[in-house]
Short mmCIF file of C-alpha atoms in Angstrom, two decimals:
data_model
loop_
_atom_site.label_atom_id
_atom_site.label_comp_id
_atom_site.label_asym_id
_atom_site.label_seq_id
_atom_site.Cartn_x
_atom_site.Cartn_y
_atom_site.Cartn_z
CA MET A 1 31.67 6.03 -19.37
CA PRO A 2 31.62 4.16 -15.76
CA SER A 3 34.72 4.77 -13.54
CA ALA A 4 37.01 1.53 -12.55
CA LEU A 5 37.17 2.91 -9.32
CA PRO A 6 34.83 1.06 -6.75
CA PRO A 7 33.18 3.11 -3.81
CA PRO A 8 34.63 3.02 -0.36
CA PHE A 9 34.04 -0.57 1.00
CA LEU A 10 33.52 0.40 4.45
CA ALA A 11 31.04 3.05 3.83
CA GLU A 12 29.11 0.68 1.41
CA TYR A 13 28.99 -1.83 4.30
CA VAL A 14 27.75 0.70 6.84
CA LEU A 15 24.83 1.71 4.23
CA TYR A 16 24.21 -2.14 4.12
CA VAL A 17 24.02 -2.26 7.80
CA ALA A 18 21.76 0.83 8.22
CA LEU A 19 19.37 0.68 5.62
CA PRO A 20 16.01 -1.18 5.73
CA ARG A 21 16.11 -4.28 3.68
CA ARG A 22 13.48 -3.16 1.24
CA GLU A 23 15.47 -0.06 0.55
CA ARG A 24 19.13 -1.28 0.59
CA GLU A 25 19.41 -2.75 -2.87
CA PRO A 26 17.89 0.34 -5.03
CA PHE A 27 19.57 2.83 -2.57
CA LEU A 28 22.83 1.04 -2.79
CA GLY A 29 22.40 0.61 -6.50
CA ASP A 30 21.55 4.18 -7.55
CA LEU A 31 24.48 5.49 -5.33
CA LYS A 32 27.10 3.43 -6.95
CA GLU A 33 25.78 4.25 -10.18
CA ASP A 34 25.71 8.16 -9.90
CA PHE A 35 29.23 7.37 -8.06
CA GLU A 36 30.93 6.00 -11.22
CA THR A 37 29.11 7.49 -13.81
CA ASN A 38 28.95 11.04 -12.71
CA VAL A 39 30.92 11.84 -9.49
CA VAL A 40 34.41 9.81 -10.04
CA PRO A 41 34.89 11.41 -13.97
CA LYS A 42 33.84 14.97 -12.74
CA PHE A 43 35.65 15.62 -9.38
CA GLY A 44 38.39 12.55 -9.22
CA PRO A 45 38.61 9.75 -6.91
CA LEU A 46 39.27 11.85 -3.73
CA LEU A 47 36.61 14.25 -4.01
CA ALA A 48 34.48 11.29 -5.22
CA ARG A 49 35.25 9.29 -2.29
CA ALA A 50 34.35 12.12 0.09
CA TRP A 51 31.27 12.62 -1.75
CA TYR A 52 30.27 8.81 -0.94
CA TRP A 53 31.08 9.22 2.57
CA TYR A 54 29.03 12.42 2.79
CA LYS A 55 26.15 10.50 1.08
CA THR A 56 26.64 7.61 3.68
CA ILE A 57 26.64 10.01 6.53
CA LEU A 58 23.30 11.83 5.54
CA CYS A 59 21.73 8.48 4.63
CA VAL A 60 22.49 6.79 8.31
CA ARG A 61 21.55 10.00 9.78
CA MET A 62 17.94 10.33 8.16
CA TYR A 63 17.16 6.64 8.95
CA THR A 64 18.47 7.09 12.48
CA CYS A 65 16.38 9.77 13.07
CA GLU A 66 13.50 8.37 11.36
CA ASN A 67 13.68 5.20 13.19
CA ALA A 68 13.80 6.96 16.45
CA ILE A 69 11.41 9.79 15.83
CA GLU A 70 8.62 7.30 14.52
CA PRO A 71 8.33 5.20 17.52
CA LEU A 72 8.19 8.44 20.01
CA LEU A 73 5.36 9.94 17.75
CA ARG A 74 3.42 6.65 17.78
CA ARG A 75 3.84 6.08 21.85
CA VAL A 76 3.92 9.49 22.93
CA ILE A 77 2.49 12.21 20.73
CA GLU A 78 -0.42 10.30 19.31
CA PRO A 79 -2.02 9.42 22.71
CA LEU A 80 -1.24 12.67 23.87
CA TRP A 81 -3.18 14.29 20.68
CA ARG A 82 -6.08 11.79 21.55
CA ARG A 83 -6.24 12.28 25.03
CA VAL A 84 -5.58 16.02 25.38
CA VAL A 85 -5.74 17.97 22.41
CA TRP A 86 -8.47 16.68 20.83
CA PRO A 87 -10.83 17.03 23.97
CA LEU A 88 -9.56 20.38 24.06
CA LEU A 89 -10.32 21.58 20.49
CA LYS A 90 -13.90 19.98 20.68
CA TRP A 91 -14.32 22.41 23.90
CA ILE A 92 -13.04 25.52 21.85
CA VAL A 93 -14.64 24.59 18.54
CA ALA A 94 -17.95 23.11 19.62
CA PRO A 95 -18.94 26.53 21.20
CA ALA A 96 -18.20 28.42 18.08
CA LEU A 97 -19.87 26.24 15.90
CA VAL A 98 -23.28 26.43 18.03
CA VAL A 99 -22.74 30.35 18.43
CA HIS A 100 -22.27 30.25 14.32
CA LYS A 101 -25.56 28.26 14.06
CA LEU A 102 -27.68 29.51 16.51
CA GLY A 103 -26.61 33.23 17.18
CA TRP A 104 -25.52 34.63 20.51
CA ALA A 105 -28.69 34.64 22.20
CA ASP A 106 -29.79 31.10 21.65
CA ALA A 107 -26.02 29.66 22.04
CA ILE A 108 -26.23 31.61 25.57
CA ARG A 109 -29.26 29.83 26.30
CA ALA A 110 -28.24 26.56 25.19
CA PHE A 111 -25.05 26.89 27.04
CA ALA A 112 -27.37 27.80 30.17
CA ASP A 113 -29.65 24.72 29.89
CA ALA A 114 -26.42 22.55 29.31
CA SER A 115 -24.94 24.13 32.70
CA ARG A 116 -28.10 23.74 34.39
CA ALA A 117 -28.25 20.10 33.15
CA VAL A 118 -24.62 19.21 34.55
CA LEU A 119 -25.56 20.84 37.88
CA ASP A 120 -28.60 18.76 38.21
CA ARG A 121 -26.76 15.49 37.40
CA LEU A 122 -24.08 16.60 40.23
CA ARG A 123 -26.94 16.88 42.93
#
């Protein structure tokens, strides 16, 4: 049976402000339902309010970190991957694939030919 004790108003307000609009109503509804039907009857009003605040802090922390890390990934890590890591991987993996496909002698010959071609271009 649901409890008559409402969730802490300030915690609800913090969640309302912190959550993205698309997730606000479902999350608040689920949290309130869990609070009223499971937590209050089992642990009492004081611990239930502490539980609600705990969930509020976790949720705000999660969305704050997500919103801070996602732009960082998009602006810093992704270009770094495209401009530095991926070309380095190509330099490491491509010769290994050539060796695997051609064998050592042919791979060394192909590398020597490619090196000569690069040197000829530079001259």
